[in-house]
PDB file of N, CA and C in Angstrom:
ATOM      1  N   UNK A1148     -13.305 -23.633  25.627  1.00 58.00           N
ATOM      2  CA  UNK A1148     -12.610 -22.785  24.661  1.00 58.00           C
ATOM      3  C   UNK A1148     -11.372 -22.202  25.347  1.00 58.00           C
ATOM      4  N   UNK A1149     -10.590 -22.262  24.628  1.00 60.00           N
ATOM      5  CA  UNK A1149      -9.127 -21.885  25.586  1.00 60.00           C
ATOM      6  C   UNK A1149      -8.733 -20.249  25.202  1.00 60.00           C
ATOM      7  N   UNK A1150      -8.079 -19.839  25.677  1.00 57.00           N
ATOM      8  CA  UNK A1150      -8.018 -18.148  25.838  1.00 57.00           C
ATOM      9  C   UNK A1150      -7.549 -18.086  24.827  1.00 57.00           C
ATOM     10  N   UNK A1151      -6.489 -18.276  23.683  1.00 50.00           N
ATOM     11  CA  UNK A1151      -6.091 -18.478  22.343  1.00 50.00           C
ATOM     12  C   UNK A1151      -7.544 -18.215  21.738  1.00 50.00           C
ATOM     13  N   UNK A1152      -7.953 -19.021  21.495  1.00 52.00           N
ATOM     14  CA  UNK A1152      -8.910 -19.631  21.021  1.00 52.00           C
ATOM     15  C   UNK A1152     -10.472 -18.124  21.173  1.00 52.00           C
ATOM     16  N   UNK A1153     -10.824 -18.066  22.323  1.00 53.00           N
ATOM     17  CA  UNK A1153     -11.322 -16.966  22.646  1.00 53.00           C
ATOM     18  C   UNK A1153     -10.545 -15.470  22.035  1.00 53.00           C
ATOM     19  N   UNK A1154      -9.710 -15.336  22.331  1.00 48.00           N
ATOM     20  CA  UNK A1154      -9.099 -13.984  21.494  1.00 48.00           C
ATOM     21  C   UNK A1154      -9.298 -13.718  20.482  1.00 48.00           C
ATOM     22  N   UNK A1155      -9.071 -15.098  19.551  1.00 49.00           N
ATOM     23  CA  UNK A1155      -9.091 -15.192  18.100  1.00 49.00           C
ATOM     24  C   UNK A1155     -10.659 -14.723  17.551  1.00 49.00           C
ATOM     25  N   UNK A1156     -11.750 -15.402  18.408  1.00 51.00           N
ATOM     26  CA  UNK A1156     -12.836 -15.671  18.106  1.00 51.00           C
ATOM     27  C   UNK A1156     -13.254 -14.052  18.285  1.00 51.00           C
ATOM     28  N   UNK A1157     -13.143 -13.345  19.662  1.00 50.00           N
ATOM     29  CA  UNK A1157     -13.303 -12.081  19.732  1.00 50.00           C
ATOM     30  C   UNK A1157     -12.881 -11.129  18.586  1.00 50.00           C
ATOM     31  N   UNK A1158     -11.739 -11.155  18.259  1.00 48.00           N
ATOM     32  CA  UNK A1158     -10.609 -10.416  17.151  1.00 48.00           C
ATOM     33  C   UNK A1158     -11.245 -10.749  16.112  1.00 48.00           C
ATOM     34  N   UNK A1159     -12.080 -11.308  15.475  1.00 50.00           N
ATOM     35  CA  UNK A1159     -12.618 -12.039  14.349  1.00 50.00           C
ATOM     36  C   UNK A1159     -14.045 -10.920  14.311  1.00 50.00           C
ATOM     37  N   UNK A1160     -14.622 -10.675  15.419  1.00 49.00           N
ATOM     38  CA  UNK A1160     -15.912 -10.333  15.771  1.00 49.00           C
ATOM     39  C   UNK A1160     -15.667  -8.923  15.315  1.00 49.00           C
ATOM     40  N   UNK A1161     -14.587  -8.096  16.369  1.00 49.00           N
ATOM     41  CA  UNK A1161     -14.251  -7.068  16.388  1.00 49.00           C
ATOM     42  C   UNK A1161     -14.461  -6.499  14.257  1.00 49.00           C
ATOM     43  N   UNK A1162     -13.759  -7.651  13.809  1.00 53.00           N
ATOM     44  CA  UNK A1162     -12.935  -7.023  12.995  1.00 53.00           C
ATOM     45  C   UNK A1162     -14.139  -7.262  12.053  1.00 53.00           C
ATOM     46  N   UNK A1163     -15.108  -7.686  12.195  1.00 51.00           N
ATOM     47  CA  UNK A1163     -16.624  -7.952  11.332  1.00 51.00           C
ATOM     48  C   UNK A1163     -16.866  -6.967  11.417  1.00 51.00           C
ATOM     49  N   UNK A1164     -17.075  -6.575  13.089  1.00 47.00           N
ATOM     50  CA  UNK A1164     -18.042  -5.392  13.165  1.00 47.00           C
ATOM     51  C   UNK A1164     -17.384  -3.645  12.595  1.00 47.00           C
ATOM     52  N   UNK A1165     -16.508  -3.716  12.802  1.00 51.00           N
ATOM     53  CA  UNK A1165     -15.528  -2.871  12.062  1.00 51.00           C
ATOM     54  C   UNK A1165     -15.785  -1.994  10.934  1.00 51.00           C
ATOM     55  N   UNK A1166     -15.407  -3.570   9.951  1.00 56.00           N
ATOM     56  CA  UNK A1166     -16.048  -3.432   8.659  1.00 56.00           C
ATOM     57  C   UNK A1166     -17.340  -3.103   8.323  1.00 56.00           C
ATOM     58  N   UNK A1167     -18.148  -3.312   9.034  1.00 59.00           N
ATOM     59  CA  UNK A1167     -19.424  -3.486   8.992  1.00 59.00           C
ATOM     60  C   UNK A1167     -19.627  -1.924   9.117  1.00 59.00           C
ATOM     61  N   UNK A1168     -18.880  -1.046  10.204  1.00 51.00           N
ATOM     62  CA  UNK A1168     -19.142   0.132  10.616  1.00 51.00           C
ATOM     63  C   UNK A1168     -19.161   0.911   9.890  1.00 51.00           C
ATOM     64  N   UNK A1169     -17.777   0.498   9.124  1.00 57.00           N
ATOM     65  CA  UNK A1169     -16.913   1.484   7.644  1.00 57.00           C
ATOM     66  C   UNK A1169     -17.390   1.418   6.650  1.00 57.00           C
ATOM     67  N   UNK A1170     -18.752   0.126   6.063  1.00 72.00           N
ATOM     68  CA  UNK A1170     -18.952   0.215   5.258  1.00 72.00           C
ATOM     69  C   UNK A1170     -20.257   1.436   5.503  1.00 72.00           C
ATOM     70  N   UNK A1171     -21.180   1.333   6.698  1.00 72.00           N
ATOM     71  CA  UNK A1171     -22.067   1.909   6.463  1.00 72.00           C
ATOM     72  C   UNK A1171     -21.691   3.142   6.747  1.00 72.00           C
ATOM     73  N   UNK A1172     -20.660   3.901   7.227  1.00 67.00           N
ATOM     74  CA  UNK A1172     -20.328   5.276   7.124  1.00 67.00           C
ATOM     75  C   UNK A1172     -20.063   5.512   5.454  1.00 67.00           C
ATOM     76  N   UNK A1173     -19.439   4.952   5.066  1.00 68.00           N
ATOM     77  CA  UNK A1173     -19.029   5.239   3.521  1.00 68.00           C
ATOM     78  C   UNK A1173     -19.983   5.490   2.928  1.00 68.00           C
ATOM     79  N   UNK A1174     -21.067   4.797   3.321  1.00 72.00           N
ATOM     80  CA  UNK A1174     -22.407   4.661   2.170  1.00 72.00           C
ATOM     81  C   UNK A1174     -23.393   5.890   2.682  1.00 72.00           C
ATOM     82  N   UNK A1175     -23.284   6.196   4.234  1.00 71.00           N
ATOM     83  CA  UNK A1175     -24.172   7.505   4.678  1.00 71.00           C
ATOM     84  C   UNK A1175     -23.399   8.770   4.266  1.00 71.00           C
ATOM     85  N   UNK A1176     -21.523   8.578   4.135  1.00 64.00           N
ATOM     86  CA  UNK A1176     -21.076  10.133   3.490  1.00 64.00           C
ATOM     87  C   UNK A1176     -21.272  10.014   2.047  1.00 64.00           C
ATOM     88  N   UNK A1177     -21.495   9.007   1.373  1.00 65.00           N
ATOM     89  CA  UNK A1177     -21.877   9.306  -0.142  1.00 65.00           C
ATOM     90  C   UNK A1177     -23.163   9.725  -0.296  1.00 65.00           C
ATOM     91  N   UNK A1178     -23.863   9.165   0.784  1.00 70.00           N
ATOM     92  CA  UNK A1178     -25.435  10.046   0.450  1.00 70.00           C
ATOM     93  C   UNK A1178     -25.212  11.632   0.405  1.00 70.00           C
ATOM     94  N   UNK A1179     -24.698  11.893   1.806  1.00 69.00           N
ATOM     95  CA  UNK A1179     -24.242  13.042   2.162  1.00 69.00           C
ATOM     96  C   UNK A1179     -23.691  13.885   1.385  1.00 69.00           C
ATOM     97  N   UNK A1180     -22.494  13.368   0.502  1.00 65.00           N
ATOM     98  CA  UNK A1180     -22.093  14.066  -0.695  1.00 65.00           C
ATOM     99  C   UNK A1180     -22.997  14.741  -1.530  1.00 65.00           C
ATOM    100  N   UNK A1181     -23.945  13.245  -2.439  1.00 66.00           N
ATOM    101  CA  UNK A1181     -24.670  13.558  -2.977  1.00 66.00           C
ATOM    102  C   UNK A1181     -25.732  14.734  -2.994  1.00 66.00           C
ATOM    103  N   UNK A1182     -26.627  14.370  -1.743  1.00 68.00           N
ATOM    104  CA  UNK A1182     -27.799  15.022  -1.561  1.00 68.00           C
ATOM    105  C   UNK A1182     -27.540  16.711  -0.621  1.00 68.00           C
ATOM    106  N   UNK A1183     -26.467  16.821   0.023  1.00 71.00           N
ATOM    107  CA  UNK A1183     -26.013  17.567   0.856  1.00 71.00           C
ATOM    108  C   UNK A1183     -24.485  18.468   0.097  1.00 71.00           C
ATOM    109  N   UNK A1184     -24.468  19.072  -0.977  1.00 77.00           N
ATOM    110  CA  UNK A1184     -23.115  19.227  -1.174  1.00 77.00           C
ATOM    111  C   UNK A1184     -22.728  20.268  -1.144  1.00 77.00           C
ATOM    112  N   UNK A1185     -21.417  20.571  -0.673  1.00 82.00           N
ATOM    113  CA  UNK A1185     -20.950  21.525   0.121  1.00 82.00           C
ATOM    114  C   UNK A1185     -20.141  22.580  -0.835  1.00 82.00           C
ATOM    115  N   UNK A1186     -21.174  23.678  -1.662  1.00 89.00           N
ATOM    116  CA  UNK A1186     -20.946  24.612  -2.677  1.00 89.00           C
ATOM    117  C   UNK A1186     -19.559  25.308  -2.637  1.00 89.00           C
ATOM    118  N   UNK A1187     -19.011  25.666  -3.339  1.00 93.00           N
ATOM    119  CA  UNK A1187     -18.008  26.798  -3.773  1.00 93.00           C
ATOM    120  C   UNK A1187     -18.481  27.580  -4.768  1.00 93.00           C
ATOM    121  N   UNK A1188     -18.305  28.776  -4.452  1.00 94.00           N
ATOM    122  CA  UNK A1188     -19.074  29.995  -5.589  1.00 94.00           C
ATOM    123  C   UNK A1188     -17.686  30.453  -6.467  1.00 94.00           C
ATOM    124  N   UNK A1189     -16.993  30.231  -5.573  1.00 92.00           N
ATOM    125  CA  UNK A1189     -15.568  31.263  -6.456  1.00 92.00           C
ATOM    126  C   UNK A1189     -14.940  31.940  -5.722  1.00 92.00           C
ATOM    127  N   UNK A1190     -14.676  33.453  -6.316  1.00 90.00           N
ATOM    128  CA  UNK A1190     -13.577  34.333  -5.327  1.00 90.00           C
ATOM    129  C   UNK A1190     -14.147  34.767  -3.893  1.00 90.00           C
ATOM    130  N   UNK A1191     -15.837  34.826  -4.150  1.00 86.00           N
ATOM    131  CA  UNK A1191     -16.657  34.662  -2.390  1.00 86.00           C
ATOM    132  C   UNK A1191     -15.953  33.917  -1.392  1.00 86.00           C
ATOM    133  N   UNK A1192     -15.618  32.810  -1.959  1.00 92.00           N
ATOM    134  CA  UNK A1192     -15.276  31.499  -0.536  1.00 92.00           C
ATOM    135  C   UNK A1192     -14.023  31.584  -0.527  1.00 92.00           C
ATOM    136  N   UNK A1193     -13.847  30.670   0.635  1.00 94.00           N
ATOM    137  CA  UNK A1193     -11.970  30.193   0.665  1.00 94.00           C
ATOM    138  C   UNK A1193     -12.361  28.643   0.370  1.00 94.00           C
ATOM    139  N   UNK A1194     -11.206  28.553  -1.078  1.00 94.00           N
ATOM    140  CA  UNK A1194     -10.863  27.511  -1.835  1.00 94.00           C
ATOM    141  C   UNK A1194     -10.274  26.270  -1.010  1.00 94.00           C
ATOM    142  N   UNK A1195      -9.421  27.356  -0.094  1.00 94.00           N
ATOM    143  CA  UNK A1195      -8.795  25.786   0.632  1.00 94.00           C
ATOM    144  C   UNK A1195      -9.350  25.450   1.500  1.00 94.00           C
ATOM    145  N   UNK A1196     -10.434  26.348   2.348  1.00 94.00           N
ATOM    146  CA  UNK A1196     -11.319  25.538   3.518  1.00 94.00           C
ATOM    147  C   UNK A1196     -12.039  24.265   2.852  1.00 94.00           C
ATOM    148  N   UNK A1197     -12.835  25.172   1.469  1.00 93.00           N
ATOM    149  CA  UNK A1197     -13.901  24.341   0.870  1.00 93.00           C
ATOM    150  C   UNK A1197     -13.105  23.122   0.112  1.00 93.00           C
ATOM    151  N   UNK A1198     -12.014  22.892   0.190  1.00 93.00           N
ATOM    152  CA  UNK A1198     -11.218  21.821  -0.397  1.00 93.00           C
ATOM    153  C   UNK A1198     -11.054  20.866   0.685  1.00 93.00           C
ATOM    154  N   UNK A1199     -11.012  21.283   1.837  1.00 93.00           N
ATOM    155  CA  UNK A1199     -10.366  20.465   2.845  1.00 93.00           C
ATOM    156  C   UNK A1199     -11.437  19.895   3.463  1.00 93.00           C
ATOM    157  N   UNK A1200     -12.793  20.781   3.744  1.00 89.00           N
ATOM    158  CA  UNK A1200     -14.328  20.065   4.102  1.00 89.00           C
ATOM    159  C   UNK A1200     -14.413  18.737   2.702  1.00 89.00           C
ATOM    160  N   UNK A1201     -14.507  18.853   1.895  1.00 88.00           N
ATOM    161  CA  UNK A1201     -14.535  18.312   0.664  1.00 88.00           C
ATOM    162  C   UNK A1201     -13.613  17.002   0.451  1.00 88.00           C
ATOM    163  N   UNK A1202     -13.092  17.128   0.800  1.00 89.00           N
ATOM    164  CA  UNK A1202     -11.644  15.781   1.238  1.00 89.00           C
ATOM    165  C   UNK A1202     -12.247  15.246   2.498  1.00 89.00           C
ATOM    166  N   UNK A1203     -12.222  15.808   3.268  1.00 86.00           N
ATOM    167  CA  UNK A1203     -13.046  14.989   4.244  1.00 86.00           C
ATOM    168  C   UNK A1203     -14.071  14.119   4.390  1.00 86.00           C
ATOM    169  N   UNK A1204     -15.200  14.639   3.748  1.00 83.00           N
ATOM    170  CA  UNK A1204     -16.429  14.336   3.276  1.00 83.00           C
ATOM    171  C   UNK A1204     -15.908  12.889   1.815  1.00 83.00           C
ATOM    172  N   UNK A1205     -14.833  13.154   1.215  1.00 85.00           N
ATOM    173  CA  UNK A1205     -14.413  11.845   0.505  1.00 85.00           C
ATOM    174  C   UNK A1205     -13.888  10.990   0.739  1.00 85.00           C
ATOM    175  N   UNK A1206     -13.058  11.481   2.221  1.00 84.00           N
ATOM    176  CA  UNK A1206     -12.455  10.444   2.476  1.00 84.00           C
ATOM    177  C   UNK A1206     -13.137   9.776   3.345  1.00 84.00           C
ATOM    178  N   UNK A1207     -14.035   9.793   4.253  1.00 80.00           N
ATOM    179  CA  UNK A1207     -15.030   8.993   5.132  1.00 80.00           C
ATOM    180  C   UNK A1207     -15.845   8.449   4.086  1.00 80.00           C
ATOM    181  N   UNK A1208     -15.952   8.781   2.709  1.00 81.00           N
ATOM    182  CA  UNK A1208     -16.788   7.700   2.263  1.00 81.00           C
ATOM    183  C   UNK A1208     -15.686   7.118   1.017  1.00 81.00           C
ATOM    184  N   UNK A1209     -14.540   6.481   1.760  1.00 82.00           N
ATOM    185  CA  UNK A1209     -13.598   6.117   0.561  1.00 82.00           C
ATOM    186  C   UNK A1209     -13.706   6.094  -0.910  1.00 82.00           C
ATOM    187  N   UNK A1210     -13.809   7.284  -1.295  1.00 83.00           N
ATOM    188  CA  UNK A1210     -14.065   7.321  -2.454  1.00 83.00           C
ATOM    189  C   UNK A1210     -12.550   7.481  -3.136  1.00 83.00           C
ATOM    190  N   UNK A1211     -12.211   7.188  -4.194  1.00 87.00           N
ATOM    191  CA  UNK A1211     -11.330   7.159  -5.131  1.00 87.00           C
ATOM    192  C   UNK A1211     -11.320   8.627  -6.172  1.00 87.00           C
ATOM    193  N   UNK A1212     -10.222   8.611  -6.349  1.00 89.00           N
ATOM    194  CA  UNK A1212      -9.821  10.040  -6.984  1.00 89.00           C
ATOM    195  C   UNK A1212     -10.608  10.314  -8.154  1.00 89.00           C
ATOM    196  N   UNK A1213     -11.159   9.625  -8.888  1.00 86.00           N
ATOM    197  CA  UNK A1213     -11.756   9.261 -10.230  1.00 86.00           C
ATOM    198  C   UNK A1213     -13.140   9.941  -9.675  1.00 86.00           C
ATOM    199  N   UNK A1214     -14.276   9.045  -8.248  1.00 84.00           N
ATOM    200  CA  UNK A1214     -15.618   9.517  -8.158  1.00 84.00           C
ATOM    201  C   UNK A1214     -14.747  11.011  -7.998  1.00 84.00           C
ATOM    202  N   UNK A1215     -14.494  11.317  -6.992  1.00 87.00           N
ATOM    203  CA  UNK A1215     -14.239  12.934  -6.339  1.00 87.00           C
ATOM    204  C   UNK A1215     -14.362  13.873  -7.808  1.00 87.00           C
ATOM    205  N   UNK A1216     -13.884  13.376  -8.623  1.00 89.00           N
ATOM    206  CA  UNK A1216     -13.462  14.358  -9.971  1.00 89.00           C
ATOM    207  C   UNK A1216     -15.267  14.040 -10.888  1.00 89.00           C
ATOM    208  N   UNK A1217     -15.526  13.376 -10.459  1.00 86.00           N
ATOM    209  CA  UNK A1217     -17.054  12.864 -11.273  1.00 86.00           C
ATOM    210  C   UNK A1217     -18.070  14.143 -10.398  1.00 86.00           C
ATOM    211  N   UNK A1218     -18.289  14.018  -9.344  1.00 85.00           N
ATOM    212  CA  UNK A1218     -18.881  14.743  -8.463  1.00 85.00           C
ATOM    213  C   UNK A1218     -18.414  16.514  -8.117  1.00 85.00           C
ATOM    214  N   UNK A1219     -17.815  16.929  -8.786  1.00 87.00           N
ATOM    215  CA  UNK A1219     -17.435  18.250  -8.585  1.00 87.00           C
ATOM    216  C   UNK A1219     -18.602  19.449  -9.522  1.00 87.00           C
ATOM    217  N   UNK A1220     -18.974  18.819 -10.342  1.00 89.00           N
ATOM    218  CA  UNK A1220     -20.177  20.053 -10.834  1.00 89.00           C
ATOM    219  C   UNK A1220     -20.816  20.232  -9.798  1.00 89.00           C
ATOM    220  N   UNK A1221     -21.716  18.967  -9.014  1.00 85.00           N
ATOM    221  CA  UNK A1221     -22.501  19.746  -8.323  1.00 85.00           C
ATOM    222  C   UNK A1221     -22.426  20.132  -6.868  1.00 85.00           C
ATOM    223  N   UNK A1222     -20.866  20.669  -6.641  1.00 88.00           N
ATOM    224  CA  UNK A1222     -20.311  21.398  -5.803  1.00 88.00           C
ATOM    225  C   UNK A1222     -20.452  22.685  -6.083  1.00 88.00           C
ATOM    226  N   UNK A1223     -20.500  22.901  -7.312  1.00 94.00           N
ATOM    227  CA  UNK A1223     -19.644  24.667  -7.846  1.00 94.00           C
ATOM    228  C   UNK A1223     -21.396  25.325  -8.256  1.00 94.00           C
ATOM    229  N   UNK A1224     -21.198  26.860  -7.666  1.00 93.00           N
ATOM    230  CA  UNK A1224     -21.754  27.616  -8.339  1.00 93.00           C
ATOM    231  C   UNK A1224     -21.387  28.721  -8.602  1.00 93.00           C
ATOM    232  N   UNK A1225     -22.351  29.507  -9.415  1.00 94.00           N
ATOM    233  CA  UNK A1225     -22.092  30.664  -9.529  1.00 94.00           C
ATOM    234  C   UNK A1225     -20.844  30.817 -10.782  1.00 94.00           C
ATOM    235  N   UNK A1226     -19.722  31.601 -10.108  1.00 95.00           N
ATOM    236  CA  UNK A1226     -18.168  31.972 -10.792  1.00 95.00           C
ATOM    237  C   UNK A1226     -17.542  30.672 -10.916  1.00 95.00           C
ATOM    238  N   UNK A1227     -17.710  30.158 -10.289  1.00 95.00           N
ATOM    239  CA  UNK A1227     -16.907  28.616  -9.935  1.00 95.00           C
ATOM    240  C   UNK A1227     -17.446  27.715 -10.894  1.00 95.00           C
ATOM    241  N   UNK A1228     -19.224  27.475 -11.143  1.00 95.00           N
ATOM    242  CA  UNK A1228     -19.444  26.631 -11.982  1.00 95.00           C
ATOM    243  C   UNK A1228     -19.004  26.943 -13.366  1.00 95.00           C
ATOM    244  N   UNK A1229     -18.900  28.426 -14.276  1.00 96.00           N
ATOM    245  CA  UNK A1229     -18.843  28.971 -14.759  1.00 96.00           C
ATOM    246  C   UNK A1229     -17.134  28.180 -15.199  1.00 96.00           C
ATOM    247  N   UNK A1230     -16.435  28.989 -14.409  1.00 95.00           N
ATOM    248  CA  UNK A1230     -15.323  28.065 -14.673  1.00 95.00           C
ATOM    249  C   UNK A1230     -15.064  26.972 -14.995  1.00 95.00           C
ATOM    250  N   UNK A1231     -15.698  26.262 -13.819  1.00 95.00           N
ATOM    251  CA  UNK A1231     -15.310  24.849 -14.522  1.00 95.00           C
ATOM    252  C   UNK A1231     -15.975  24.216 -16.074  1.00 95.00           C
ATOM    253  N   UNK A1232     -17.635  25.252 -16.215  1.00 94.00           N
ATOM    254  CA  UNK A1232     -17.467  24.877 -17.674  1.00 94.00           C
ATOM    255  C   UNK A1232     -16.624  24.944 -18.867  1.00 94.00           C
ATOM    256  N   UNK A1233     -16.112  26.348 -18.742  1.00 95.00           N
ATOM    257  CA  UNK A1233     -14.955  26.801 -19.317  1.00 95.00           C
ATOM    258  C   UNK A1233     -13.784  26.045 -19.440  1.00 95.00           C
ATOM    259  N   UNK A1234     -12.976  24.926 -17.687  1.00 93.00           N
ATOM    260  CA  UNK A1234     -11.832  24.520 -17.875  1.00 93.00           C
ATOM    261  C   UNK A1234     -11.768  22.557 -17.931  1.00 93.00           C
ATOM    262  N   UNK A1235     -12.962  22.189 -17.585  1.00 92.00           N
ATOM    263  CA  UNK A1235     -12.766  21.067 -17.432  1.00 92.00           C
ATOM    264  C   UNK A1235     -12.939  19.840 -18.098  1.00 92.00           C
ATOM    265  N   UNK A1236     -12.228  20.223 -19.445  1.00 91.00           N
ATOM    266  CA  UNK A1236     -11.736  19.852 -20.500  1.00 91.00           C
ATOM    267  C   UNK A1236      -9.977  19.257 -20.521  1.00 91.00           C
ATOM    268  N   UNK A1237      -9.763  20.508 -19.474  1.00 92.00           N
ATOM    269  CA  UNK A1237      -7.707  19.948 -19.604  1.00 92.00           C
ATOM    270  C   UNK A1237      -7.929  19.232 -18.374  1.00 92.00           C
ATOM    271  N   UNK A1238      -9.036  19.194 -17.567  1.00 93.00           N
ATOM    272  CA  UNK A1238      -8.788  19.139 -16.044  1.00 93.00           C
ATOM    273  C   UNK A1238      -8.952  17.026 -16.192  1.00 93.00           C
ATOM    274  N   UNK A1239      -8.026  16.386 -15.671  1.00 90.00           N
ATOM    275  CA  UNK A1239      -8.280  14.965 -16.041  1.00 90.00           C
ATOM    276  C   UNK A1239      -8.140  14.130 -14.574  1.00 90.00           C
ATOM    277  N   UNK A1240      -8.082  14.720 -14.129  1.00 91.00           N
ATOM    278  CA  UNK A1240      -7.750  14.376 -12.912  1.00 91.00           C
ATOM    279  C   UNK A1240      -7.533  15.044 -11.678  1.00 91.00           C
ATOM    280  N   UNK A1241      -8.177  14.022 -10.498  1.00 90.00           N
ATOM    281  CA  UNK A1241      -8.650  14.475  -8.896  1.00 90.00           C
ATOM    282  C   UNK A1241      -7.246  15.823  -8.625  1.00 90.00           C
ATOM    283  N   UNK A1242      -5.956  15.473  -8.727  1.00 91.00           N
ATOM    284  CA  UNK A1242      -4.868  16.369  -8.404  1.00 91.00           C
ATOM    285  C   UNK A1242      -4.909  17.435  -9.400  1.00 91.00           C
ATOM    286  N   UNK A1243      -4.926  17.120 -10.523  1.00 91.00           N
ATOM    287  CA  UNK A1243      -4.944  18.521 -11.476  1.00 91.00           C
ATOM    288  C   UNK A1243      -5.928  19.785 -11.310  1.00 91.00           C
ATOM    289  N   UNK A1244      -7.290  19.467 -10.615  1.00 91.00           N
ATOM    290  CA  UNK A1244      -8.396  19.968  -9.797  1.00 91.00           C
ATOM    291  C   UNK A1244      -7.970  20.770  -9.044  1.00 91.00           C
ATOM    292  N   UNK A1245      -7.404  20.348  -8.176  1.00 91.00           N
ATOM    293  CA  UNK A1245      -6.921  20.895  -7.131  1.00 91.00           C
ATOM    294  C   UNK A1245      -6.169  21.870  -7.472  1.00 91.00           C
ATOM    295  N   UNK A1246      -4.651  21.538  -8.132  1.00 90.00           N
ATOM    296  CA  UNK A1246      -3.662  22.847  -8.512  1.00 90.00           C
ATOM    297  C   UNK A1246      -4.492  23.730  -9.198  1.00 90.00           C
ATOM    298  N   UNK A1247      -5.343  23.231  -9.932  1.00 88.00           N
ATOM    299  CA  UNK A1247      -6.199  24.632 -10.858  1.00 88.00           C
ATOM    300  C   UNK A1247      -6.597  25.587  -9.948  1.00 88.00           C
TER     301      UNK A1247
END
């Protein structure tokens, strides 16, 4: 096998295992999401910490702007859930969430 040849074959491996890595992180932070989720009560918390843990937690499990906005009830309690029963009707989207 010639060193070309070997690189390629390595670089091929690498890039399996990779994928392989990313998929199963994605699939252990969506559990994580799910079963583990990281509350906001309202004027108690800070909005932008709990926004930025929250982005995090979506973005290791590549989720798309659409789940993130599916999954936000059972983030909120308290004042917060309250609200969002109240607003999330105009709310149509992952960014509009946010500015609210």
């Amino acid at each position: 096998m010639t060193q070309v040849e070997q690189f390629s074959s390595t670089k091929s491996s690498s890039i399996a295992i990779n994928s392989s890595l990313s998929s199963a992180l994605s699939i252990t932070m969506a559990r994580e999401i799910i079963q583990s989720p990281t509350y906001f009560r309202g004027a108690k918390d800070d909005v932008i910490e709990w926004l930025e843990k929250l982005e995090q937690r979506f973005t290791m499990a590549n989720w798309p702007d659409e789940f993130k906005l599916q999954y936000i009830p059972i983030h909120l309690q308290e004042d917060a859930y309250r609200w969002w029963n109240q607003s999330s009707a105009k709310i149509t989207s992952w960014s509009s969430f946010v500015e609210a």
